[in-house]
mmCIF file of C-alpha atoms and ligand atoms in Angstrom:
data_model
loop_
_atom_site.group_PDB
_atom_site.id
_atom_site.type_symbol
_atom_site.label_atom_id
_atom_site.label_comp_id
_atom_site.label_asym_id
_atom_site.label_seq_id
_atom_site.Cartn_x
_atom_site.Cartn_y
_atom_site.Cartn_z
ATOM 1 C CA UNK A 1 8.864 28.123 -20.208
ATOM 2 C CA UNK A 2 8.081 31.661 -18.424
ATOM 3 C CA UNK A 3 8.282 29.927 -14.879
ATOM 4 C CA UNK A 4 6.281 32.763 -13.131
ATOM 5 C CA UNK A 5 3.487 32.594 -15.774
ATOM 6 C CA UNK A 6 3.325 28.795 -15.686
ATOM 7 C CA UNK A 7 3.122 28.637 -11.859
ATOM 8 C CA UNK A 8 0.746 31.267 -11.662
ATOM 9 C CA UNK A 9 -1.905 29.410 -14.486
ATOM 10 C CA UNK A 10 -1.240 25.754 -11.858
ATOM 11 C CA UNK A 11 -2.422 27.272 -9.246
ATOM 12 C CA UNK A 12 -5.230 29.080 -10.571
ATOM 13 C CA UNK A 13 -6.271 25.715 -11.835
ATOM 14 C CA UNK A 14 -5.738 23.959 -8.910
ATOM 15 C CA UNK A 15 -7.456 26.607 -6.508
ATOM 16 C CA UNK A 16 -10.824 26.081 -8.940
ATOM 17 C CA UNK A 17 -10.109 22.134 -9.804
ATOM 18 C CA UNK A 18 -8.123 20.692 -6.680
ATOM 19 C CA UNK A 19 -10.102 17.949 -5.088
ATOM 20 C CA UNK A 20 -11.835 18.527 -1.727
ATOM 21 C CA UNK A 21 -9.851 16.018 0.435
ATOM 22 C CA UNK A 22 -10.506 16.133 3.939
ATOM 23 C CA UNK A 23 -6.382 16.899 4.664
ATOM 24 C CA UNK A 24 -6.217 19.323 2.657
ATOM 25 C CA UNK A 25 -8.953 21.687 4.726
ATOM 26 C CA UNK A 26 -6.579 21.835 7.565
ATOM 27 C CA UNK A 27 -3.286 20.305 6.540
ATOM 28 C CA UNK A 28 -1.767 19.430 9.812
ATOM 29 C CA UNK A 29 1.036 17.436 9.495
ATOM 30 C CA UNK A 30 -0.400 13.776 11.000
ATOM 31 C CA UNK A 31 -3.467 13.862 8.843
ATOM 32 C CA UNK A 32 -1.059 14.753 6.075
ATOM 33 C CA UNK A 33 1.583 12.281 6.632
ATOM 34 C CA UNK A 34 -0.921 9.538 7.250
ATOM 35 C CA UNK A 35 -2.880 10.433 4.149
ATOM 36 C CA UNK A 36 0.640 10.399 2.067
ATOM 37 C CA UNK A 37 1.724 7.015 3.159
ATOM 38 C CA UNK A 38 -2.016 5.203 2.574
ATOM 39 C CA UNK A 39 -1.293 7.167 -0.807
ATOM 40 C CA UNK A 40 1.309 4.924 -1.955
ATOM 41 C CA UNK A 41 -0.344 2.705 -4.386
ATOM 42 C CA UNK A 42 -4.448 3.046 -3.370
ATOM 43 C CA UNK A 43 -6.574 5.011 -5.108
ATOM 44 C CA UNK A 44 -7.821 8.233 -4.054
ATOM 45 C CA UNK A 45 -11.536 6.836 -2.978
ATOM 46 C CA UNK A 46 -9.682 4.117 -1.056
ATOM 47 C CA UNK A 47 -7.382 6.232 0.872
ATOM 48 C CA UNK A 48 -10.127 8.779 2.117
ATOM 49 C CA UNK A 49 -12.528 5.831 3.311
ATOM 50 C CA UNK A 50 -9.439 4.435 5.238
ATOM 51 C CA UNK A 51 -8.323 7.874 6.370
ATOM 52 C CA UNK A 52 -11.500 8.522 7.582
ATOM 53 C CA UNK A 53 -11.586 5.454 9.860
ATOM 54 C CA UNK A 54 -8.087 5.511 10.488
ATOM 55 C CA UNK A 55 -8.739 9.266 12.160
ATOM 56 C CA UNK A 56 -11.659 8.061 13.919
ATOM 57 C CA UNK A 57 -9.805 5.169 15.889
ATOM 58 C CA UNK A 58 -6.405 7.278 16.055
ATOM 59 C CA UNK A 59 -7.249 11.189 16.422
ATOM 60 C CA UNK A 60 -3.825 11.768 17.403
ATOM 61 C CA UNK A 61 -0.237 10.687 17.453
ATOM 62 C CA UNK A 62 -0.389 10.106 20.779
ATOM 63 C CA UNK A 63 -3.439 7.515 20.323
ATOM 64 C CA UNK A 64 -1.324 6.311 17.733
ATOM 65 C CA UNK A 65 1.907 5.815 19.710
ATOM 66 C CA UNK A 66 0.010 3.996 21.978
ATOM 67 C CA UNK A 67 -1.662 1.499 19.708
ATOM 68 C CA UNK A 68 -0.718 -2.530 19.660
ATOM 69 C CA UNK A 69 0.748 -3.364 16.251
ATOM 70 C CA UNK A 70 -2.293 -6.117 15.945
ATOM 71 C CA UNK A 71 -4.819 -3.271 16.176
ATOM 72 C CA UNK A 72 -2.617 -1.141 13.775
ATOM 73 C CA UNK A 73 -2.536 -4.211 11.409
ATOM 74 C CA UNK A 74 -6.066 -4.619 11.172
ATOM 75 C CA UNK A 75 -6.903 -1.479 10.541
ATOM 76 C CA UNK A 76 -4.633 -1.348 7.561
ATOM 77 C CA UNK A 77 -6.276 -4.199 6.645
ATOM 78 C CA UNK A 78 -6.903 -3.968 2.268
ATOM 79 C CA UNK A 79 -4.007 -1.788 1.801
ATOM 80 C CA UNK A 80 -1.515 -4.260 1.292
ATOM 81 C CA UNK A 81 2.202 -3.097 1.622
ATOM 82 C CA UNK A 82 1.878 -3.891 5.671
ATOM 83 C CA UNK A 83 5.185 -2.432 6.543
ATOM 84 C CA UNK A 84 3.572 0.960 5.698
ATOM 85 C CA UNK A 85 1.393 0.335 8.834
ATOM 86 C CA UNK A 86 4.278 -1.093 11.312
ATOM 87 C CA UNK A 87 6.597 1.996 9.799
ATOM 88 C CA UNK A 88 3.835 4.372 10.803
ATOM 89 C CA UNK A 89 3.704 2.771 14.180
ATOM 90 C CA UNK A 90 6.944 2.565 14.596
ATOM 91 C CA UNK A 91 7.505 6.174 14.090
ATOM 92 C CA UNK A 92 4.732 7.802 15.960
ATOM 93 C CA UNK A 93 6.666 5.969 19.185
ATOM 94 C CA UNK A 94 9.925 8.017 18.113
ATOM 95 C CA UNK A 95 7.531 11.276 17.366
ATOM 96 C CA UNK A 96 5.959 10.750 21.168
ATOM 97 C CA UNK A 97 9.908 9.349 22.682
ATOM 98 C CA UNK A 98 12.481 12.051 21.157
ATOM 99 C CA UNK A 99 10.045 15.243 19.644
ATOM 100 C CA UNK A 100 7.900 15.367 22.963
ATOM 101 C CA UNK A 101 4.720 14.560 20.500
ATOM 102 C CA UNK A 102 5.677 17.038 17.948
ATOM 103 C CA UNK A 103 5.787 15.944 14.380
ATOM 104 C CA UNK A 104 9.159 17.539 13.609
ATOM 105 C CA UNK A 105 9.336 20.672 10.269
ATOM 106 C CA UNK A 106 12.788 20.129 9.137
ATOM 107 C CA UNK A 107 12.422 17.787 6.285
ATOM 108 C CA UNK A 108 15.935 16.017 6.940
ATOM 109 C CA UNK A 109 14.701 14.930 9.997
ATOM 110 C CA UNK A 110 10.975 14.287 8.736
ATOM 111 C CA UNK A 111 13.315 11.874 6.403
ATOM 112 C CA UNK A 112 15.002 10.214 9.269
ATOM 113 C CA UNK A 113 11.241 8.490 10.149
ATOM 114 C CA UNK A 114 10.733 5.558 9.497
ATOM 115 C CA UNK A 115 8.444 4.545 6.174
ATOM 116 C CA UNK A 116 9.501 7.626 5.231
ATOM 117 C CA UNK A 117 11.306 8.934 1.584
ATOM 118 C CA UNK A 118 12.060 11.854 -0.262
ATOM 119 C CA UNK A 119 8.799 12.289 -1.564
ATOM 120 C CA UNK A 120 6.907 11.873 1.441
ATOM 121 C CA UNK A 121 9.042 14.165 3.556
ATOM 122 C CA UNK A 122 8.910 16.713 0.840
ATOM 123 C CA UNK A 123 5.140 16.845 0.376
ATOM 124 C CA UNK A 124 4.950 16.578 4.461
ATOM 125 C CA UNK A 125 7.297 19.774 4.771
ATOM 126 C CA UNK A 126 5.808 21.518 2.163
ATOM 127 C CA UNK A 127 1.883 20.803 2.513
ATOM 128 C CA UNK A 128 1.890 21.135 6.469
ATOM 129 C CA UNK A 129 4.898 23.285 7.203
ATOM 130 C CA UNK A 130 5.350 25.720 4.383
ATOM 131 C CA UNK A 131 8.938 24.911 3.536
ATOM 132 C CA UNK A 132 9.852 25.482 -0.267
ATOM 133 C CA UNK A 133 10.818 21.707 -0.609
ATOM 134 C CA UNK A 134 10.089 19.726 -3.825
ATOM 135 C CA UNK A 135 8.072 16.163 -3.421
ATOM 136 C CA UNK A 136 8.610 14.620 -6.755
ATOM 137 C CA UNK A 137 6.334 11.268 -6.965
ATOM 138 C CA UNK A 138 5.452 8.972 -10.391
ATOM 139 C CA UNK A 139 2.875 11.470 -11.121
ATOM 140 C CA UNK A 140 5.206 14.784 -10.844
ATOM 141 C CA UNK A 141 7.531 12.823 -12.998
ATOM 142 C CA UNK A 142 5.132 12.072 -15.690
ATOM 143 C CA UNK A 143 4.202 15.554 -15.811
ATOM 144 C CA UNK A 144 7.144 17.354 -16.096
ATOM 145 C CA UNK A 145 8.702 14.589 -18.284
ATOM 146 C CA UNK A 146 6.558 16.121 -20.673
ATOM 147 C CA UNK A 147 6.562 19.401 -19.687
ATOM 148 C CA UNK A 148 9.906 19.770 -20.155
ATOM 149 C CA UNK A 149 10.227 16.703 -23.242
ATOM 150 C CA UNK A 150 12.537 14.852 -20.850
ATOM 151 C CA UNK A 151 14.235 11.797 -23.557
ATOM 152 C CA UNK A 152 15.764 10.055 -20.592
ATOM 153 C CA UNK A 153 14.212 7.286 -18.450
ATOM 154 C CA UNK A 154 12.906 8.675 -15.320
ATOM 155 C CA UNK A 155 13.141 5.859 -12.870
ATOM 156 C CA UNK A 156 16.658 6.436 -13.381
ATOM 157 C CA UNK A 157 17.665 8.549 -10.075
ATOM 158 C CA UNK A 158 19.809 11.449 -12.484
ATOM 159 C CA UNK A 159 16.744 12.174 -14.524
ATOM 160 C CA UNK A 160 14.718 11.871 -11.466
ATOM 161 C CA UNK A 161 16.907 14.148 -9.683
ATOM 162 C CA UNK A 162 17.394 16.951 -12.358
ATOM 163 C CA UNK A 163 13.598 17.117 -12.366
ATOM 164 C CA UNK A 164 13.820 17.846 -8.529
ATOM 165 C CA UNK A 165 15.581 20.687 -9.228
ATOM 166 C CA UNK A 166 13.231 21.890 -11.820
ATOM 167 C CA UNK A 167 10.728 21.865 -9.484
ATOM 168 C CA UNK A 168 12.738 23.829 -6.660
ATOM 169 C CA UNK A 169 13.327 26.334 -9.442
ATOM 170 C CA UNK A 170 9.523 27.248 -9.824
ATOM 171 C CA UNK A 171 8.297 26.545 -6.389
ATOM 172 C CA UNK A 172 6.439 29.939 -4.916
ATOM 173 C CA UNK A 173 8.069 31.250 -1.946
ATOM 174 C CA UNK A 174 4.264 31.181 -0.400
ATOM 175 C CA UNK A 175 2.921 28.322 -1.354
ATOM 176 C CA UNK A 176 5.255 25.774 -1.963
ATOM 177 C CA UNK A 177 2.778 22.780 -0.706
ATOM 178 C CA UNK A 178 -0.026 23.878 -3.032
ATOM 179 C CA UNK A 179 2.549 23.504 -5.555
ATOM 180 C CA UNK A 180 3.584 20.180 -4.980
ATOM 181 C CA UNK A 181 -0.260 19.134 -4.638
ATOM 182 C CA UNK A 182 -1.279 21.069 -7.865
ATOM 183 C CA UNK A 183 1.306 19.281 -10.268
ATOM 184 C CA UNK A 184 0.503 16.252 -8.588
ATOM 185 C CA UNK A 185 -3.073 17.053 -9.073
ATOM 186 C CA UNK A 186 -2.532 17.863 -12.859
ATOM 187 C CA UNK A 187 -0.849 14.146 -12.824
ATOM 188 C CA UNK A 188 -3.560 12.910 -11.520
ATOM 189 C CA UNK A 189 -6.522 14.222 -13.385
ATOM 190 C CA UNK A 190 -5.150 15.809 -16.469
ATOM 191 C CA UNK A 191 -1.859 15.136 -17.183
ATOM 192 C CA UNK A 192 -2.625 10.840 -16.487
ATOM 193 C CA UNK A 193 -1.398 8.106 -18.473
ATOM 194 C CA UNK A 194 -3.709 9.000 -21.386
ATOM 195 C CA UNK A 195 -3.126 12.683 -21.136
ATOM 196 C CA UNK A 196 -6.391 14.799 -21.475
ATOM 197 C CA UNK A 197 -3.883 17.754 -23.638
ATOM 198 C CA UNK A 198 -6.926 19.538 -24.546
ATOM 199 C CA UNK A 199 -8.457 20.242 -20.944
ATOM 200 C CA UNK A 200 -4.495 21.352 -19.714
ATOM 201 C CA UNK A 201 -4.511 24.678 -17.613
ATOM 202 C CA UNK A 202 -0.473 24.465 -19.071
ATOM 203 C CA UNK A 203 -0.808 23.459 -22.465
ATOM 204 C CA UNK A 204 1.263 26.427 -24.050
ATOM 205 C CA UNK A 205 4.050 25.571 -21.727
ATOM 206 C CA UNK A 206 4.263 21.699 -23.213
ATOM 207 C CA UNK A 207 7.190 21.400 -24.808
ATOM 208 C CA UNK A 208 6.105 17.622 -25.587
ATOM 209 C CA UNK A 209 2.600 18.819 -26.884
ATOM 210 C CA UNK A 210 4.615 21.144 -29.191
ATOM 211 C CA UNK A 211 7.044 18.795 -30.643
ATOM 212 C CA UNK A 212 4.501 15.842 -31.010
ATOM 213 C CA UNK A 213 6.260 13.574 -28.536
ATOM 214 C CA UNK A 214 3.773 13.254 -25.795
ATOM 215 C CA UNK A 215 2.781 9.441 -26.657
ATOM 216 C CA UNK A 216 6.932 8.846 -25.669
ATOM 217 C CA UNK A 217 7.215 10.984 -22.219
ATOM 218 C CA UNK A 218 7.795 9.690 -19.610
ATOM 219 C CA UNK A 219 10.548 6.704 -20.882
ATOM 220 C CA UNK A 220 11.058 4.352 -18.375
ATOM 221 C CA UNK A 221 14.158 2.090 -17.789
ATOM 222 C CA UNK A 222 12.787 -1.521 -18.230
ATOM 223 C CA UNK A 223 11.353 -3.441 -15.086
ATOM 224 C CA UNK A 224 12.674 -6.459 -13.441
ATOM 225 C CA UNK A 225 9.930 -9.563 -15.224
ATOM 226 C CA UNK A 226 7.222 -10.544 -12.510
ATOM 227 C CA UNK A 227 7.520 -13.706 -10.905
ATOM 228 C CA UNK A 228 4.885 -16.728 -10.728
ATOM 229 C CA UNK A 229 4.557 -18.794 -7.799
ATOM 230 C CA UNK A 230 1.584 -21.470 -7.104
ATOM 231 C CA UNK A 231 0.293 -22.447 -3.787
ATOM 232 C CA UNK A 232 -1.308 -24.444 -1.418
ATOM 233 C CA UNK A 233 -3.765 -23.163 1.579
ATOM 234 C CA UNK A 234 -5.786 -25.379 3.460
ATOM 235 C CA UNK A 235 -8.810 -24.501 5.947
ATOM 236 C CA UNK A 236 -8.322 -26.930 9.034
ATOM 237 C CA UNK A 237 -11.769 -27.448 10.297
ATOM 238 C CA UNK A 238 -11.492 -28.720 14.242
ATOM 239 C CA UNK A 239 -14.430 -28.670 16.294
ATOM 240 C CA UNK A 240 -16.424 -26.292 14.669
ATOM 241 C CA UNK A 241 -13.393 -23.761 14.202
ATOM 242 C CA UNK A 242 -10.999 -22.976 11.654
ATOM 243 C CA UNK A 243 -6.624 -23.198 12.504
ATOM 244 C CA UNK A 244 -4.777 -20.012 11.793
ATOM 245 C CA UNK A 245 -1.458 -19.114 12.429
ATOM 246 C CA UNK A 246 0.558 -15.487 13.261
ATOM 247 C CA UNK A 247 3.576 -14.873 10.606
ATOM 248 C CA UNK A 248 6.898 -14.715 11.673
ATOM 249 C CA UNK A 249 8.794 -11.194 12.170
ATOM 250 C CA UNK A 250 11.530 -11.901 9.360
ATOM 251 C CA UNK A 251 8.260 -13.303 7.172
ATOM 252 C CA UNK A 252 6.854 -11.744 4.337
ATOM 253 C CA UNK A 253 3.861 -10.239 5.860
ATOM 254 C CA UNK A 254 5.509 -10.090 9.468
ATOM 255 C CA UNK A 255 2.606 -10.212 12.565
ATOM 256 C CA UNK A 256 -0.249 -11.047 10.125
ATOM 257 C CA UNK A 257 -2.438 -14.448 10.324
ATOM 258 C CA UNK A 258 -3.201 -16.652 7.610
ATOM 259 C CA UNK A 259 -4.560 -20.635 7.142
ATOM 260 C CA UNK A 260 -0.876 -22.668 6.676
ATOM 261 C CA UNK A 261 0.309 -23.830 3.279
ATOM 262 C CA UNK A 262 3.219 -22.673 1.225
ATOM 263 C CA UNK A 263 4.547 -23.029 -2.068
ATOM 264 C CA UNK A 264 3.813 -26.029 -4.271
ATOM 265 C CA UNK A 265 7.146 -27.688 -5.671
ATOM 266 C CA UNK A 266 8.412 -28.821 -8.883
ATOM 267 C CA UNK A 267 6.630 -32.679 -9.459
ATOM 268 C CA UNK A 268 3.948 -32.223 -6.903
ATOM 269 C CA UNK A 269 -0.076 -31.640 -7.152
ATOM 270 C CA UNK A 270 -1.557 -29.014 -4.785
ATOM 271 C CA UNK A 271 -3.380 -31.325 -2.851
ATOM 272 C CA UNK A 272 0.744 -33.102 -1.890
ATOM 273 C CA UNK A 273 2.081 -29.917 -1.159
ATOM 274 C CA UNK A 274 -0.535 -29.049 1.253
ATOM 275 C CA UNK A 275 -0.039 -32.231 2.903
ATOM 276 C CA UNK A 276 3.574 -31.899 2.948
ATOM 277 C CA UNK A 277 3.389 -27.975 4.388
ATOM 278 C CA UNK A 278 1.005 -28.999 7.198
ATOM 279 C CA UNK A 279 3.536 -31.675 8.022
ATOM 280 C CA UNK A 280 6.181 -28.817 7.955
ATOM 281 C CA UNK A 281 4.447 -26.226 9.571
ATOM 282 C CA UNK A 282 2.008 -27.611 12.223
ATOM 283 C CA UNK A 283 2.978 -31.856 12.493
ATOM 284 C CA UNK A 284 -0.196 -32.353 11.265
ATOM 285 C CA UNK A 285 -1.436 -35.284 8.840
ATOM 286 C CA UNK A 286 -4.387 -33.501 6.782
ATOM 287 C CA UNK A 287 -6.482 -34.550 3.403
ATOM 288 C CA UNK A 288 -7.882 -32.232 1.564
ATOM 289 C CA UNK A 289 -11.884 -33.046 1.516
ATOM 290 C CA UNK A 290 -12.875 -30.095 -0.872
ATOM 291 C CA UNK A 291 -11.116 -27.600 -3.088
ATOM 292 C CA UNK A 292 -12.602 -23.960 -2.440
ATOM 293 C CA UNK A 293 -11.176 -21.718 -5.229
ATOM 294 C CA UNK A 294 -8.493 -20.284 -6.622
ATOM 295 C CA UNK A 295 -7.256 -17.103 -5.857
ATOM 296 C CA UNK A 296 -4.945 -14.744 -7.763
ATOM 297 C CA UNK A 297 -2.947 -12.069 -6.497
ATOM 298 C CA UNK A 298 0.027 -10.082 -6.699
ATOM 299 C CA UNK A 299 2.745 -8.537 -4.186
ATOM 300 C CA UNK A 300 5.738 -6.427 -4.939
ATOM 301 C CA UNK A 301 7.432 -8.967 -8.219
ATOM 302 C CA UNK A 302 4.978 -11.686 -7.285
ATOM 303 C CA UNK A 303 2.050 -13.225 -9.056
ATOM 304 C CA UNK A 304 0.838 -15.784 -6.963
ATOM 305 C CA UNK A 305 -1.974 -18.328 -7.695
ATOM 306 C CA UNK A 306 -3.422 -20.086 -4.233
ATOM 307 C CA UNK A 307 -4.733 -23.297 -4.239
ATOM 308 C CA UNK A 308 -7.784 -23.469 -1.519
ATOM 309 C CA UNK A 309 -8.621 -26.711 0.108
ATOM 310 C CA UNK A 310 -10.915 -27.367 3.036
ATOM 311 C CA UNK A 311 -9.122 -30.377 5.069
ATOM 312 C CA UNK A 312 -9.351 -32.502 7.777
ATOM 313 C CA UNK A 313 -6.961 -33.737 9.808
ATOM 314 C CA UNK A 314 -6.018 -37.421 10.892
ATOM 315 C CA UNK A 315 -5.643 -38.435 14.197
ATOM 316 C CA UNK A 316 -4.939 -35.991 17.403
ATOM 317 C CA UNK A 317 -5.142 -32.365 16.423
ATOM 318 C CA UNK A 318 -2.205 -30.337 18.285
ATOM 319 C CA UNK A 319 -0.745 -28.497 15.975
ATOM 320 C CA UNK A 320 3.048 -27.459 17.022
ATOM 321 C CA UNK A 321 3.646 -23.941 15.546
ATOM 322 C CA UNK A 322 7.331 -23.727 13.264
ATOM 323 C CA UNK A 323 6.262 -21.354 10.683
ATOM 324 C CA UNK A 324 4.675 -19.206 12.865
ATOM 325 C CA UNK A 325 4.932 -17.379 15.726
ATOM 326 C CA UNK A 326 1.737 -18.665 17.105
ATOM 327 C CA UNK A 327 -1.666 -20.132 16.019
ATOM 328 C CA UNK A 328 -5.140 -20.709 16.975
ATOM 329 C CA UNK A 329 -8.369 -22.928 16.330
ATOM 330 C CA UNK A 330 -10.965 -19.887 16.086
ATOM 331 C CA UNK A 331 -14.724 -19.677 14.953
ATOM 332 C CA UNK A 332 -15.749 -18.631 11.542
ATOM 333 C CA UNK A 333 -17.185 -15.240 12.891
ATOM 334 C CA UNK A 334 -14.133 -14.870 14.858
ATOM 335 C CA UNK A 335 -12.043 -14.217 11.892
ATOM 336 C CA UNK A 336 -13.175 -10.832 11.615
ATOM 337 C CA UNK A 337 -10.680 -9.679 14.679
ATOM 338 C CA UNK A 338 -7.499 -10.626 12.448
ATOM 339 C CA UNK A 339 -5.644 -8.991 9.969
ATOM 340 C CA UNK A 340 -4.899 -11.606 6.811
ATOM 341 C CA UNK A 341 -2.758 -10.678 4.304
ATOM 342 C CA UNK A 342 -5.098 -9.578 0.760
ATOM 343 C CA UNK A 343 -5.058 -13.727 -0.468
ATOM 344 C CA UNK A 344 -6.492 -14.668 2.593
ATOM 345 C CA UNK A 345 -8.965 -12.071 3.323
ATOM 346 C CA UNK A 346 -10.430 -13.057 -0.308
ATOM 347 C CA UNK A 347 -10.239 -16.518 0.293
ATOM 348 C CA UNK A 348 -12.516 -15.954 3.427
ATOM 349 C CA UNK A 349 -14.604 -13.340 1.931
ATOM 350 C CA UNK A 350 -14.970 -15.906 -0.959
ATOM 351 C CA UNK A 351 -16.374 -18.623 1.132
ATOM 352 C CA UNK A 352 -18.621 -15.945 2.436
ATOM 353 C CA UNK A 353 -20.349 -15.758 -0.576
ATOM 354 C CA UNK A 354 -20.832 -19.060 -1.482
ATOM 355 C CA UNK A 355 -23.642 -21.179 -1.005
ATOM 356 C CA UNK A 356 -21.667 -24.425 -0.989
ATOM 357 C CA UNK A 357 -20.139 -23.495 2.858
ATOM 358 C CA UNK A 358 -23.597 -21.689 3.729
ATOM 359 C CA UNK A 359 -23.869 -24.086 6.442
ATOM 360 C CA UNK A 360 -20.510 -24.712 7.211
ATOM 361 C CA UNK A 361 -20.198 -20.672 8.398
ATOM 362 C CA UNK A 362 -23.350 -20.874 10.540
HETATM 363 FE FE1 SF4 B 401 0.464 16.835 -19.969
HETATM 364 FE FE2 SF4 B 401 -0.748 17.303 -22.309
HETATM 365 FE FE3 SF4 B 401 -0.676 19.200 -20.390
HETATM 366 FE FE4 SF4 B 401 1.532 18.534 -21.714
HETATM 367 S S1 SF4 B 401 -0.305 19.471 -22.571
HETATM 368 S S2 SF4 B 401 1.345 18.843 -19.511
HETATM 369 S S3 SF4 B 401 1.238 16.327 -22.011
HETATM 370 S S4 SF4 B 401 -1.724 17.196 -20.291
#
């Protein structure tokens, strides 16, 4: 590959193609940090609508320093992956404590933040400061997996790291951020999981479109198998309002609310193991009256199917909180003020659409 000539046809591309992202017209480094983090598994479309209002309520670090971690939390709410939104938190209070408000250039200590990895401290250094410092993502990988015909698997952190230093070898001394962007670009929009060779501003510096092995690049090392799990949820109607309680910090989901439940064990029916979990969780005595849905999602390994009942509860309702850091009866409408991990929100966003609890939501 003739490195200068290669680098010189990217950015020409990515000058003409690059997508207008509101961080990119002035890429200072909290709108670019912020948009690199909601990055992390959202599409594009997703991450500028949050950006948007997430720049709206927080124009600064220093609004963001001073934030609650509730009002953080709901914000982030949709995003999934909430420690991304506590880590953010967490280090705009460092940013504002030990860098006098300024986000700090060197990309070791851009590293040291928390929420914070190679990649994102190398595209932060690079986009917003100008330093000549690779930020190799999944995309970046893919691309130069094939650029380069790369056999090995590169989730592996050798192969990962050898095509770090590929990339240091053909950043441009003056614009080693558009760099980074433009093969990520490429990754994005060209160079994607069905590669569009054809429309490639690089195609004569392929090695993999020359030796026929695009359909192989990248290999990857085989994943660790997902993991089912069933559950049971239940909607505590009391007085006209609905129980919800505040997840532990060592929790999955840490400072989030949801409706109590848990997992459903080996022998019992969903409608038991809600029973048992309200006992567990609350020392209440509930029935499920009505199941609501079913609701499938996934976190991290996880594939978890919820079991949704509406329930009622025998006898004097005072819940005593020991899954939970706290908990509340609160009106339908009120629900809107919390941040629910993704299950939940559906499950209330479900009921919200159908006719059968029309007149239990009024
Ligand atoms: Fe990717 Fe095809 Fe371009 Fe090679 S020619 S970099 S495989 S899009």
């Amino acid at each position: 590959m003739n490195g200068k000539r290669f680098t010189e046809q990217l950015l020409d591309w990515y000058d003409r193609n690059g997508r207008d992202l509101p961080w990119r017209r002035d890429p200072a480094p909290y709108p670019v940090w912020i948009s690199e983090i909601m990055a992390q598994q959202t599409q594009m479309e997703r991450v500028v609508e949050y950006h948007a209002r997430w720049m709206a309520r927080f124009p600064t670090l220093t609004d963001l320093a001073g934030a609650g971690e509730e009002e953080v939390l709901k914000l982030w709410e949709g995003l999934g992956y909430y420690s991304r939104a506590r880590n953010i938190r967490r280090a705009a209070r460092i940013i504002e404590g030990e860098y006098g408000g300024e986000f700090p250039s060197d990309v070791r200590r851009i590293r040291e933040l928390p929420g914070v990895g190679d990649y994102t401290a190398g595209a932060i250094a690079s986009i917003a400061f100008g330093r000549p410092v690779p930020a190799v993502d999944a995309n970046v990988l893919r691309v130069f997996a094939r650029l380069d015909d790369v056999p090995g698997p590169v989730n592996k952190s050798a192969v990962k790291r050898s095509i770090e230093e590929r990339v240091v070898s053909l950043l441009p001394e003056d614009r080693p951020g558009d760099f980074n962007q433009a093969v990520m670009e490429l990754g994005a929009l060209v160079c994607s999981k069905r590669p569009q060779c054809s429309g490639c501003p690089v195609d004569s510096h392929c090695l993999a479109l020359a030796q026929g092995t695009v359909a192989q690049r990248p290999q990857l090392a085989s994943k660790a198998k997902p993991i089912h799990i069933d559950m049971a949820t239940g909607i505590l109607v009391h007085g006209g309002k609905v129980l919800v309680q505040k997840r532990r910090p060592d929790d999955v989901w840490p400072g989030l609310w949801e409706f109590p439940g848990g997992c459903i064990e080996r022998g019992e029916t969903p409608e038991q193991a809600l029973h048992r979990e309200f006992l567990e969780e609350v020392e209440l005595a509930v029935h499920p009256t009505e199941k609501v849905t079913v609701v499938r999602y996934s976190y991290t390994r996880y594939r978890v199917t919820m079991h949704c009942f509406l329930c009622r509860a025998e006898g004097a309702v005072s819940p005593v909180f020991h899954a939970a850091t706290e908990g509340r009866f609160v009106p339908w409408d009120g629900l809107a003020d919390f941040a629910f991990p993704a299950g939940h929100r559906r499950l209330i966003e479900f009921m919200q659409r159908d006719v059968r609890f029309a007149s239990f939501l009024d």
